[in-house]
Coordinates of C-alpha atoms in Angstrom, one line a residue:
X1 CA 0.8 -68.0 -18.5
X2 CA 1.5 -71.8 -18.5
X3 CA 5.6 -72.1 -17.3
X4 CA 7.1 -74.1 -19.9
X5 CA 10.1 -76.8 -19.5
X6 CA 12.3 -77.2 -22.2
X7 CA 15.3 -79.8 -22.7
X8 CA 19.0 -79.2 -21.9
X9 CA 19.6 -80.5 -25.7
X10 CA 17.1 -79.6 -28.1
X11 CA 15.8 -76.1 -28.0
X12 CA 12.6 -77.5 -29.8
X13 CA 11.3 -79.9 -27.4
X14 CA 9.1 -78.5 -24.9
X15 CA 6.5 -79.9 -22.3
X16 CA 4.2 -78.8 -19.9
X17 CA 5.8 -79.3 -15.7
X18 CA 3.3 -82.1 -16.3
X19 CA 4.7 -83.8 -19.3
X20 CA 8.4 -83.4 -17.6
X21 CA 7.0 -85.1 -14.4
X22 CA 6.1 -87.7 -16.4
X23 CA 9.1 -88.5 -19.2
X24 CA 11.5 -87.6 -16.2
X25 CA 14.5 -87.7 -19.0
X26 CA 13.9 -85.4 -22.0
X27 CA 15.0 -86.8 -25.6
X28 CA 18.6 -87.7 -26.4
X29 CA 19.6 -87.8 -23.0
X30 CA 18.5 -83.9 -22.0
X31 CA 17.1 -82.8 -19.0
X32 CA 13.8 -80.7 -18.6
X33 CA 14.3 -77.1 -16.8
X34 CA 12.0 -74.5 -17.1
X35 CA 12.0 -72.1 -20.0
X36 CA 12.4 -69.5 -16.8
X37 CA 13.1 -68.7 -13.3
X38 CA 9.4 -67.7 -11.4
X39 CA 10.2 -64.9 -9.1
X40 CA 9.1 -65.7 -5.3
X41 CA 6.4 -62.6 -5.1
X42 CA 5.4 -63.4 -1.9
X43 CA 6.5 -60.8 1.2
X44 CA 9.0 -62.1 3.8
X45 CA 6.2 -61.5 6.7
X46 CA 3.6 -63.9 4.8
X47 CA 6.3 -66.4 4.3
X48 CA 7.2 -66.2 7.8
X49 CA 3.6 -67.3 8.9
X50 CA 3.7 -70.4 6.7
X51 CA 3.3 -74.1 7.5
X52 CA 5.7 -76.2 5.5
X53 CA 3.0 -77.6 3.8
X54 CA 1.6 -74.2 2.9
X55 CA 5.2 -73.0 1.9
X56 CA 5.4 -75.9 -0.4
X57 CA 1.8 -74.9 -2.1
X58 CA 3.5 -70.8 -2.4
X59 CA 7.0 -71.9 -4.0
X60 CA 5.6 -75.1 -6.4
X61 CA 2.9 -73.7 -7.5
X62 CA 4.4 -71.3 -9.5
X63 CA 6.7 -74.1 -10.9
X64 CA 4.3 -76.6 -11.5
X65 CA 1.4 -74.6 -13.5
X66 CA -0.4 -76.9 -15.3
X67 CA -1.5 -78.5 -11.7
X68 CA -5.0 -77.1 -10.6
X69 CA -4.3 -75.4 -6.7
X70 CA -6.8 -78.5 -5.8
X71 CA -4.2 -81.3 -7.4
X72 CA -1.5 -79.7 -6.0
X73 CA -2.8 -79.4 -2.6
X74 CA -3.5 -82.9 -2.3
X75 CA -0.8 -83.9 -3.5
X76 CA 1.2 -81.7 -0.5
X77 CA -1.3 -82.9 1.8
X78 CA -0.6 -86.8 0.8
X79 CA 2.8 -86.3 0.8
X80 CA 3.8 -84.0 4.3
X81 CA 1.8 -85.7 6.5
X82 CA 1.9 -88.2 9.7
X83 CA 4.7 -90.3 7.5
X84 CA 7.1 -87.5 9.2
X85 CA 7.8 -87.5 12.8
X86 CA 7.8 -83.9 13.3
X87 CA 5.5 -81.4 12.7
X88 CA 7.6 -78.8 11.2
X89 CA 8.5 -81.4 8.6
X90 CA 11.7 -79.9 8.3
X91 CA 13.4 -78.7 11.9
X92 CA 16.4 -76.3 12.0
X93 CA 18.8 -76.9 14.7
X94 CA 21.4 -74.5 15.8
X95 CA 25.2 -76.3 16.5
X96 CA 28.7 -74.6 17.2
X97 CA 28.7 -71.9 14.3
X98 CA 26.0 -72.8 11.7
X99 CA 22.3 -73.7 11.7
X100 CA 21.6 -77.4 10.5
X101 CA 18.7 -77.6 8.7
X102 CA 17.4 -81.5 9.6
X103 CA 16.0 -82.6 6.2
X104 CA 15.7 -86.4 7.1
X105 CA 12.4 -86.9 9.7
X106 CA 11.0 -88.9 6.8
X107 CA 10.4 -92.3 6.6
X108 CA 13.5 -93.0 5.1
X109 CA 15.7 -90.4 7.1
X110 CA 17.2 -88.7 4.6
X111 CA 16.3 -86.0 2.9
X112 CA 15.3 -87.8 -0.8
X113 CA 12.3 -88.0 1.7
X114 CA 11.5 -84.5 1.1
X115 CA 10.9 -84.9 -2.9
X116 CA 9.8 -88.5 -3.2
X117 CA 7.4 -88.0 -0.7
X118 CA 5.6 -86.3 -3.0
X119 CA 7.0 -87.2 -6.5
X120 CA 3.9 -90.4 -6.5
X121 CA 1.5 -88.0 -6.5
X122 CA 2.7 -85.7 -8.7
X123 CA 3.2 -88.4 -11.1
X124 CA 0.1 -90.3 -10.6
X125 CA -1.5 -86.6 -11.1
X126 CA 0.6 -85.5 -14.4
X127 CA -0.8 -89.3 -15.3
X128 CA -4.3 -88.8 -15.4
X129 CA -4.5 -85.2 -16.8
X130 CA -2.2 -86.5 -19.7
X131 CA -4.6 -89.6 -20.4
X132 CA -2.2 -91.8 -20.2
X133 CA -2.9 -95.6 -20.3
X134 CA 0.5 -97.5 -19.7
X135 CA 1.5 -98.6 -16.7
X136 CA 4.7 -96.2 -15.0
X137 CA 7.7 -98.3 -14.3
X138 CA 9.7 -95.9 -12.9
X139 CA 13.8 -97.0 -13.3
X140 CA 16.5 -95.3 -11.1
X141 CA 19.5 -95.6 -10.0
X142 CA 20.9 -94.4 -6.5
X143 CA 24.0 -94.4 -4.6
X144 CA 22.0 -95.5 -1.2
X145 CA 19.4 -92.8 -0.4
X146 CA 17.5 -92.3 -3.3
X147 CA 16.4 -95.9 -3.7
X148 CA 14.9 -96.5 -0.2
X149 CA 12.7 -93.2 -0.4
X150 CA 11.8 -94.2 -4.0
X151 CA 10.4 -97.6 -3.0
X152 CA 9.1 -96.3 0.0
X153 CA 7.4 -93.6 -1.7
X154 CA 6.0 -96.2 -4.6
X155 CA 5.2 -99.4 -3.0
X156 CA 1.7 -100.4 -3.9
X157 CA 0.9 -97.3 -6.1
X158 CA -1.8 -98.4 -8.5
X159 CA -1.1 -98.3 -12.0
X160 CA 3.4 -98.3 -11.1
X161 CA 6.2 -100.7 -11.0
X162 CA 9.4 -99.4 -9.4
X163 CA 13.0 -101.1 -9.9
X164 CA 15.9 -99.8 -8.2
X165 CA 19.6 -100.3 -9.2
X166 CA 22.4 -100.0 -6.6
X167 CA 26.0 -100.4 -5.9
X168 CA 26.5 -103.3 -4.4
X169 CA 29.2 -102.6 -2.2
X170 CA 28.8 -99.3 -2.3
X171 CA 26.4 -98.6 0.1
X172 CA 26.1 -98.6 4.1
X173 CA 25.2 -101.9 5.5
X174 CA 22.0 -100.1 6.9
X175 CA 21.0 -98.8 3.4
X176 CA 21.7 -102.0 2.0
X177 CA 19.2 -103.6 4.4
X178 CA 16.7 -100.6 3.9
X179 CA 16.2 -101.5 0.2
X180 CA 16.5 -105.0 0.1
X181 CA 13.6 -106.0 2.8
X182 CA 11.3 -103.6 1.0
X183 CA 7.9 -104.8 1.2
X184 CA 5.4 -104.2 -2.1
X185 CA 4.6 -106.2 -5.0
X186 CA 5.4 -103.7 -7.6
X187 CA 8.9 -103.2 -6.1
X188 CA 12.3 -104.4 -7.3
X189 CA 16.0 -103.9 -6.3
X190 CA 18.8 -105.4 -7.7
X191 CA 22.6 -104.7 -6.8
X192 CA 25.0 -104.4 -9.4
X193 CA 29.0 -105.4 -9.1
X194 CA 30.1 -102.1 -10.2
X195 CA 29.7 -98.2 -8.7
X196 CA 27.0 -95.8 -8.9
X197 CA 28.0 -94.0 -12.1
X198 CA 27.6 -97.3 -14.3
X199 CA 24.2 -97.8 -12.7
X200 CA 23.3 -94.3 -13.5
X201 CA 24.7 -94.9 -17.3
X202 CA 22.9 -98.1 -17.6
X203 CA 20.0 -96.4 -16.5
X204 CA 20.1 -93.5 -19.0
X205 CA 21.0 -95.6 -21.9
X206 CA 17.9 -97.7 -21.0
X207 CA 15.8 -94.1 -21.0
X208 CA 17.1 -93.3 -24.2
X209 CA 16.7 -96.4 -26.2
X210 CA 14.2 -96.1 -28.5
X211 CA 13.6 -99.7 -29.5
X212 CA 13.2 -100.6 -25.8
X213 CA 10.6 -98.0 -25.3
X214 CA 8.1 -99.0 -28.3
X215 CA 8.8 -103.0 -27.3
X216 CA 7.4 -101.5 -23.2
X217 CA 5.0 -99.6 -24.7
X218 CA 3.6 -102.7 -26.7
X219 CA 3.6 -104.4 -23.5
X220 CA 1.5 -101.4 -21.7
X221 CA 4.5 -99.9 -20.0
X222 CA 6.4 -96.6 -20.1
X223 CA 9.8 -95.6 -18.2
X224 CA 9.8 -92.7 -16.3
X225 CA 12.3 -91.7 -13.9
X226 CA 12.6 -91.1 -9.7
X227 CA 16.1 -89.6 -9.7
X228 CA 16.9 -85.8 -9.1
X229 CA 16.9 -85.7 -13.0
X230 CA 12.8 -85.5 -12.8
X231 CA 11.8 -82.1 -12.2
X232 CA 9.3 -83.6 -9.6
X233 CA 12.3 -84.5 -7.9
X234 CA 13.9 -81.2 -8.0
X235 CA 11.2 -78.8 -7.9
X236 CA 9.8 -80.2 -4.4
X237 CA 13.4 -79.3 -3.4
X238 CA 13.0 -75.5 -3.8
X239 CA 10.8 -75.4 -0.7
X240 CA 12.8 -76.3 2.4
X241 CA 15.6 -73.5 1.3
X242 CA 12.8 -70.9 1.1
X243 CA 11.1 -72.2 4.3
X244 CA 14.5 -72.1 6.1
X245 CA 15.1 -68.7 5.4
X246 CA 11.6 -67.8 6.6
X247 CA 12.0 -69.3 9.7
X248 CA 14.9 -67.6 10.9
X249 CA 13.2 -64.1 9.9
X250 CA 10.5 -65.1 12.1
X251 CA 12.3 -66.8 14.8
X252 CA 14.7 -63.2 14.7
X253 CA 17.5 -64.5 13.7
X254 CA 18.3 -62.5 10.7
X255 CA 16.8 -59.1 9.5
X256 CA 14.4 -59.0 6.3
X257 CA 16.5 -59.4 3.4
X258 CA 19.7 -59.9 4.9
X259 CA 21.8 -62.4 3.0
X260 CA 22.4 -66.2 4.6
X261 CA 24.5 -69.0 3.1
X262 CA 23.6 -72.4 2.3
X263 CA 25.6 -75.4 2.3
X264 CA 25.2 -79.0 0.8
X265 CA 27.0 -81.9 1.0
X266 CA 26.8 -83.0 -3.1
X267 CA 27.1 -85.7 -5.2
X268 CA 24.8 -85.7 -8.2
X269 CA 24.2 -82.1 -7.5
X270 CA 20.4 -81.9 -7.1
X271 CA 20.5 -80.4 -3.9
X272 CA 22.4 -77.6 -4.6
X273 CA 20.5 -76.7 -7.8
X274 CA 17.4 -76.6 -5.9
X275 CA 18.9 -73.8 -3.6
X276 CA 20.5 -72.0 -6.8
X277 CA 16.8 -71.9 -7.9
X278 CA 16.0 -70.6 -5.0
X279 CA 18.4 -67.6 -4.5
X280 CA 17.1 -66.9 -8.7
X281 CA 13.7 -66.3 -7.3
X282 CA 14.5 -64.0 -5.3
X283 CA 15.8 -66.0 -1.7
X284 CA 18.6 -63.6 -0.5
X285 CA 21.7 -66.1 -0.2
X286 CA 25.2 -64.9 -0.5
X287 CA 26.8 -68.1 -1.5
X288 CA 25.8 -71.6 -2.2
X289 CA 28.8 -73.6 -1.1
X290 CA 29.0 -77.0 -2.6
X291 CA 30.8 -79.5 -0.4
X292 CA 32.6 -82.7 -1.6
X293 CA 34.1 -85.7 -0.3
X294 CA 37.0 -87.5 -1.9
X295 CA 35.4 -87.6 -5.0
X296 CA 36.3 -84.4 -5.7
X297 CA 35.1 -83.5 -8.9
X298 CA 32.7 -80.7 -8.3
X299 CA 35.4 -78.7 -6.4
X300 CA 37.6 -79.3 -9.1
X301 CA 35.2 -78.0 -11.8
X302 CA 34.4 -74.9 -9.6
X303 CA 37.9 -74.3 -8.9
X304 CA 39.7 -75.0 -12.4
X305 CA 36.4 -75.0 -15.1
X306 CA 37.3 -78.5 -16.5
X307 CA 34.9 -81.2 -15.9
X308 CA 36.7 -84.8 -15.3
X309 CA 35.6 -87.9 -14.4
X310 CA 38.9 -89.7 -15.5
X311 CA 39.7 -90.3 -12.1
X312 CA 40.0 -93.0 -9.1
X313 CA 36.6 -94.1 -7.8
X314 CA 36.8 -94.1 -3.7
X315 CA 34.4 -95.2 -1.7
X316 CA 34.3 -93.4 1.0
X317 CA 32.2 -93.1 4.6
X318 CA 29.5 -90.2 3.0
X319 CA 28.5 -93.3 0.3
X320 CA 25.7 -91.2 -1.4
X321 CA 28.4 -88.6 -2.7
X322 CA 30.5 -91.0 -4.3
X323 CA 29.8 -89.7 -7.8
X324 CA 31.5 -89.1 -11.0
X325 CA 29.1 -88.1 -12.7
X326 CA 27.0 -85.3 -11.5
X327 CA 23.6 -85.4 -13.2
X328 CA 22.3 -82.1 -12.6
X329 CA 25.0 -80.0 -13.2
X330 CA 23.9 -80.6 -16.8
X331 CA 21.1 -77.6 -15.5
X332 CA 23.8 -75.4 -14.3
X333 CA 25.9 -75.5 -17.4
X334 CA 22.5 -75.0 -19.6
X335 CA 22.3 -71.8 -17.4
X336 CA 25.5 -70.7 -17.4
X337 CA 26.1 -71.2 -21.7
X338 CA 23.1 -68.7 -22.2
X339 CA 20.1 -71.5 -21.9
X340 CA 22.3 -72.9 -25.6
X341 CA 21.2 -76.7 -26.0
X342 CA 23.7 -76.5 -28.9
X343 CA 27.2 -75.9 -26.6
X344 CA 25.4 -78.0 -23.9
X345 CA 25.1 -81.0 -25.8
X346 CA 28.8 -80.6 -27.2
X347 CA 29.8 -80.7 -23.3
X348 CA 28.1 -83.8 -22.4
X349 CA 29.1 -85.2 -25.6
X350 CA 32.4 -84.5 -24.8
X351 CA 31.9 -85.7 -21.7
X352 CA 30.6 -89.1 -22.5
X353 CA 33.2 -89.5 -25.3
X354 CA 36.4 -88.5 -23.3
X355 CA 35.1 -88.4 -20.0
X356 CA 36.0 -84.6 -19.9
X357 CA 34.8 -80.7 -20.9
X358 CA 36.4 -77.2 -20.0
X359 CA 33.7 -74.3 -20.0
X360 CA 34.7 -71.3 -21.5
X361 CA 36.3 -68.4 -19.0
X362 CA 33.1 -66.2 -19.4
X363 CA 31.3 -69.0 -18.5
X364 CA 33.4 -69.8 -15.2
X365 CA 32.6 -66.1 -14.6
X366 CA 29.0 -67.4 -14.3
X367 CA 29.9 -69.9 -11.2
X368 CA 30.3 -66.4 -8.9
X369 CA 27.5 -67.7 -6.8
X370 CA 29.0 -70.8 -6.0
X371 CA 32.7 -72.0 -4.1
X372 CA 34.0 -75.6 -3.9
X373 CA 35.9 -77.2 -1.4
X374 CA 36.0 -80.8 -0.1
X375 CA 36.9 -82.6 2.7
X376 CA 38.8 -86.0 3.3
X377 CA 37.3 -89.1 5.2
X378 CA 39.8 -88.0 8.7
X379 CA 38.3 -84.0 8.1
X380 CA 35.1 -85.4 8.2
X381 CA 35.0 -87.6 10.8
X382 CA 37.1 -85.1 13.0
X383 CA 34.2 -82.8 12.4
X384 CA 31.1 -85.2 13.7
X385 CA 34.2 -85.8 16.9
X386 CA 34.7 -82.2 17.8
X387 CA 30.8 -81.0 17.3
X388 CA 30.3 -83.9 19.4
X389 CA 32.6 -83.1 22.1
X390 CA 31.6 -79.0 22.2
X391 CA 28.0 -80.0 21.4
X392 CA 26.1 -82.9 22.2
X393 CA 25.1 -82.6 18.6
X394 CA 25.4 -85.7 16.5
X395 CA 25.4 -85.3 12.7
X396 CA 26.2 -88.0 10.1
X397 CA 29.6 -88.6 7.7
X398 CA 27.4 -86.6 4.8
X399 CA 26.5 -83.6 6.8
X400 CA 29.9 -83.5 8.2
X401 CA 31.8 -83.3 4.6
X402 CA 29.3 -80.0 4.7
X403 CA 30.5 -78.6 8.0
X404 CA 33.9 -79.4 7.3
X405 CA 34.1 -77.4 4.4
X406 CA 32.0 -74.9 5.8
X407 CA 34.5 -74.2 8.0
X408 CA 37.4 -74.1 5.1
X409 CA 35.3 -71.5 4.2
X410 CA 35.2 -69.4 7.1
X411 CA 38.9 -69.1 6.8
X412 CA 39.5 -68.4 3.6
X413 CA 36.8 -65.5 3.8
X414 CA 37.9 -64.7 7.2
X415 CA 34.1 -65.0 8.5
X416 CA 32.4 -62.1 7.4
X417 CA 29.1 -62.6 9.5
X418 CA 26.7 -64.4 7.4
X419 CA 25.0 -67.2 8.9
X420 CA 25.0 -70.0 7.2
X421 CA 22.7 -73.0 7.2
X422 CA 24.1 -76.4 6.0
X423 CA 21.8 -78.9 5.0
X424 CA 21.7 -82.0 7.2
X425 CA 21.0 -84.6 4.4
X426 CA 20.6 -88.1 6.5
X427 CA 20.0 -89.0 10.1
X428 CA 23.5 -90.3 11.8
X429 CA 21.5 -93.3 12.4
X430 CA 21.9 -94.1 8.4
X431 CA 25.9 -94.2 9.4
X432 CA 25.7 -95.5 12.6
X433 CA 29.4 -97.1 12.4
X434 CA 31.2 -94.4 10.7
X435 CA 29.6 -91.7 12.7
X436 CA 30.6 -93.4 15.9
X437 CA 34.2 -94.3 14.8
X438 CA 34.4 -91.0 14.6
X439 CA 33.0 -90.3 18.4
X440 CA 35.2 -93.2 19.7
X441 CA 36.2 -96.0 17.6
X442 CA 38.4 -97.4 20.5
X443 CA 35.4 -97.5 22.6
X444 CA 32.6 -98.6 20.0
X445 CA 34.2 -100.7 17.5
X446 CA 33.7 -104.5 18.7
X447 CA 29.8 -103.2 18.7
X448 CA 27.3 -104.8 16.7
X449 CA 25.6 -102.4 14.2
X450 CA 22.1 -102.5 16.0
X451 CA 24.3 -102.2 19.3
X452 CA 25.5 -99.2 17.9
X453 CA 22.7 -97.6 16.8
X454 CA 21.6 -98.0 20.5
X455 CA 24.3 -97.0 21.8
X456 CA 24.2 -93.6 19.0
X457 CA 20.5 -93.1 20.8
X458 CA 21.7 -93.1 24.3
X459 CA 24.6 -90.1 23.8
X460 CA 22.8 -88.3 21.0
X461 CA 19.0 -88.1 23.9
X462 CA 17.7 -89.4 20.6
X463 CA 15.0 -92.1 20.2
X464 CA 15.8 -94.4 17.8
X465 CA 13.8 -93.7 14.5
X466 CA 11.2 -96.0 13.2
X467 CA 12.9 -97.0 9.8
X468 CA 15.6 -98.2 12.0
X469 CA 13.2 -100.5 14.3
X470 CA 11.8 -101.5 11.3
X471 CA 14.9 -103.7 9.8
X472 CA 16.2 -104.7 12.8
X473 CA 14.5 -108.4 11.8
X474 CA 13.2 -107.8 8.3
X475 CA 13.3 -110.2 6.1
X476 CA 15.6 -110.2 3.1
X477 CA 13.0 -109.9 -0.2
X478 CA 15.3 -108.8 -2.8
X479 CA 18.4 -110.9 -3.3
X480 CA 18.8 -110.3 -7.1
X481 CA 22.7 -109.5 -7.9
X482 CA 23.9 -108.8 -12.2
X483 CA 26.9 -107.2 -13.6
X484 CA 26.4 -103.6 -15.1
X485 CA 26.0 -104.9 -19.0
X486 CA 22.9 -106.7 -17.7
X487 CA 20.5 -104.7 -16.4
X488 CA 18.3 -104.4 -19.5
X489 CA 18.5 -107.8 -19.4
X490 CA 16.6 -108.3 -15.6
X491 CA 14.3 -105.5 -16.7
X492 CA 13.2 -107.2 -19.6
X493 CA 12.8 -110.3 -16.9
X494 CA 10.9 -108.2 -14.7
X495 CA 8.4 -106.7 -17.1
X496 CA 8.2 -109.0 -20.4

């Protein structure tokens, strides 16, 4: 039987995993999530035997069931291929008390690598079996990583445009340079004077107007989305926690079934869903620690049950968690009010009306799985210093919010003996100047950012990766710069 998706507002609107892919934003601003959880029936010893690739075919599979097994082979194929420079496509590493599971050997290192790699082909896929004629634009926003894998993933596609809005002081200077000497001519990226959150609400609002949708579709266009909102996005996700855990049962690090916890540095909260997915299918994991920066809103939620974003906006040195508004969570609260697209829509209503909701307390009793802590820009940066120092192991400011409150964890539990493995979002080469402030800002800080990243390669024993070489002389191609109010106005330019 066909897995349905449904939307996170309207109980009545369903579509195939192929539809989703392909609307990426469900009606009246809802999110697709499937009508239910597929159990991972599939013994630990086959698992452990697995390729990535061949992981990826055993978890999406039963997600995405309106793919033939020959579409969605291909499409794994295409996607986890030479493009990554490590086999394994995903490498675990063990470091001072946790395993870091290395999710950025993409072409973009970092880890949106490990979705958008495949979300083309997916897309392009979901295109054809649903007949469709118009061009895809797809429109996201991102708070630095999200954008360069998108455009990486998209440039050239037949029969897709791709425009990107971003921050535009609010990414890192390499991230910055990533997106903007993009090569492609169906790519676009434009910066906007504001934060992430108003790119990601101009964004939506352009998804969800309806007059802006028939005037594209007259012009032989329709939206569709690249962000962790798109169940291609988040489905592809799924795999590297269940491939993780397989590897350590067949490397003998843990015992069959014995419990592991996972922990992700979070912004818009895509991530971590992906893992609670997981553990609902049946992945034995104890908790699913969500890790925040200064931004702190997630812990706040987990810890109080009030969602606020009426806050101060910090930019800090872990630039793709500096959110607000966390996207997917939208899928945990669904879950968690009894799959109800009535009280659901009342919180994000609330929530876009007063910038605020409070869950009800037998609803908090749902977020037993999960625990919230965050960490501040000297915690972090103390953390990439001391695994360092007792190391050799250099990890960047994102994955170091994750280890930092890992280890607030530890305490507070008093260690009870589960591993843990802490997903390592981005390649310290991403951060090269924050992550070696941290090592020795006295030492390295008259550096040049190249210089550093150099230098980052020479006491990491780490070559320096190819999307790095690549911009060290690229040319700037995308110079285009508007305030928040006017991007409908420079996609209108860019497509009418």
């Amino acid at each position: 039987m066909d897995l349905m998706y449904t939307s996170t507002r309207n109980a009545g609107e369903e579509a195939t995993a192929s539809q989703a892919i392909l609307k990426g934003l469900a009606q009246n601003g809802g999110l697709f999530v499937p009508k239910w959880i597929p159990k991972l029936d599939i013994d630990l010893d086959d698992l452990a035997r697995m390729t990535y690739q061949e992981t990826a075919y055993a978890v999406m599979s039963r997600f995405l069931t309106d793919f033939t097994e020959e579409e969605l082979k291909t499409c794994i194929k295409n996607a986890y291929d030479g493009k990554f420079d490590t086999e394994k496509i995903a490498p675990m590493v063990r470091a001072g008390d946790a395993w870091y599971l290395e999710l950025f050997h993409g072409p973009t290192i970092a880890f949106k690598d490990m979705a958008l790699s495949i979300l083309p082909h997916l897309l392009i896929t979901a295109a054809k079996k649903n007949q469709v004629k118009n061009e895809i634009v797809i429109l996201t926003a991102t708070s630095g990583d999200t954008g360069k894998a998108a455009l990486a993933g998209f440039a050239d596609v037949p029969g897709t445009k791709i425009i990107v809005f971003y921050p535009k002081h609010g990414v890192s200077p390499i991230q910055e340079k990533q997106m903007v000497t993009q090569k492609g001519d169906n790519t676009f990226v434009v910066g906007i004077r504001g934060n992430f959150d108003q790119a990601q609400s101009g964004v939506k609002k352009m998804f969800s107007d309806p007059n802006l949708a028939k005037e594209l579709d007259a012009a032989g266009y329709q939206f569709s989305s690249a962000n962790s909102i798109n169940i291609g996005r988040l489905v592809p996700q799924i795999v590297y926690y269940v491939y993780a855990y397989a590897r350590l049962y067949a490397d003998g690090e843990i015992k069959k079934g014995e419990k592991i916890n996972v922990v992700v540095p979070t912004g818009n909260f895509g991530n971590i869903l992906a893992a609670f997915y997981a553990k609902n299918m049946g992945l034995p994991i104890e908790k699913l620690i969500c890790a925040s920066n200064e931004n702190k809103v997630l812990c706040d939620f987990f810890s109080t049950g009030t969602y606020d974003k009426n806050r101060e906006f910090i930019l800090t040195a872990s630039p793709s968690m500096d959110i607000l508004i966390s996207s997917n969570l939208e899928r945990l609260i669904y879950n968690i009010a009894g799959n109800d697209a009535g009280q659901n829509t009342e919180y994000m209503e609330s929530l876009s009306r007063e910038g605020k909701y409070a869950i009800t307390p037998e609803m908090k009793a749902g977020l037993s799985d999960f625990y919230g802590n965050y960490a501040t820009e000297e915690e972090a940066a103390q953390c990439i210093r001391a695994l360092y120092r007792e190391t050799g192991y250099v990890i960047d400011t994102h994955t170091a919010v994750a280890a930092a409150v890992y280890g607030k964890y530890r305490k507070e539990v008093k260690d009870t003996g589960v591993q843990a493995v802490i997903a390592s979002t981005a390649s310290p080469f991403k951060f090269t100047r924050s992550v070696m402030d941290a090592v020795d800002k006295e030492t390295y800080q008259d550096m040049t950012d190249f210089e550093l990243v150099d230098e980052l390669s020479r006491i990491a024993g780490v070559a320096v990766p190819q999307a790095i070489e690549d911009i060290r002389s690229a040319e700037v191609l995308h110079d285009t710069v508007c305030e928040p109010d006017e991007m409908e106005s420079v996609v209108r330019k860019i497509l009418c």
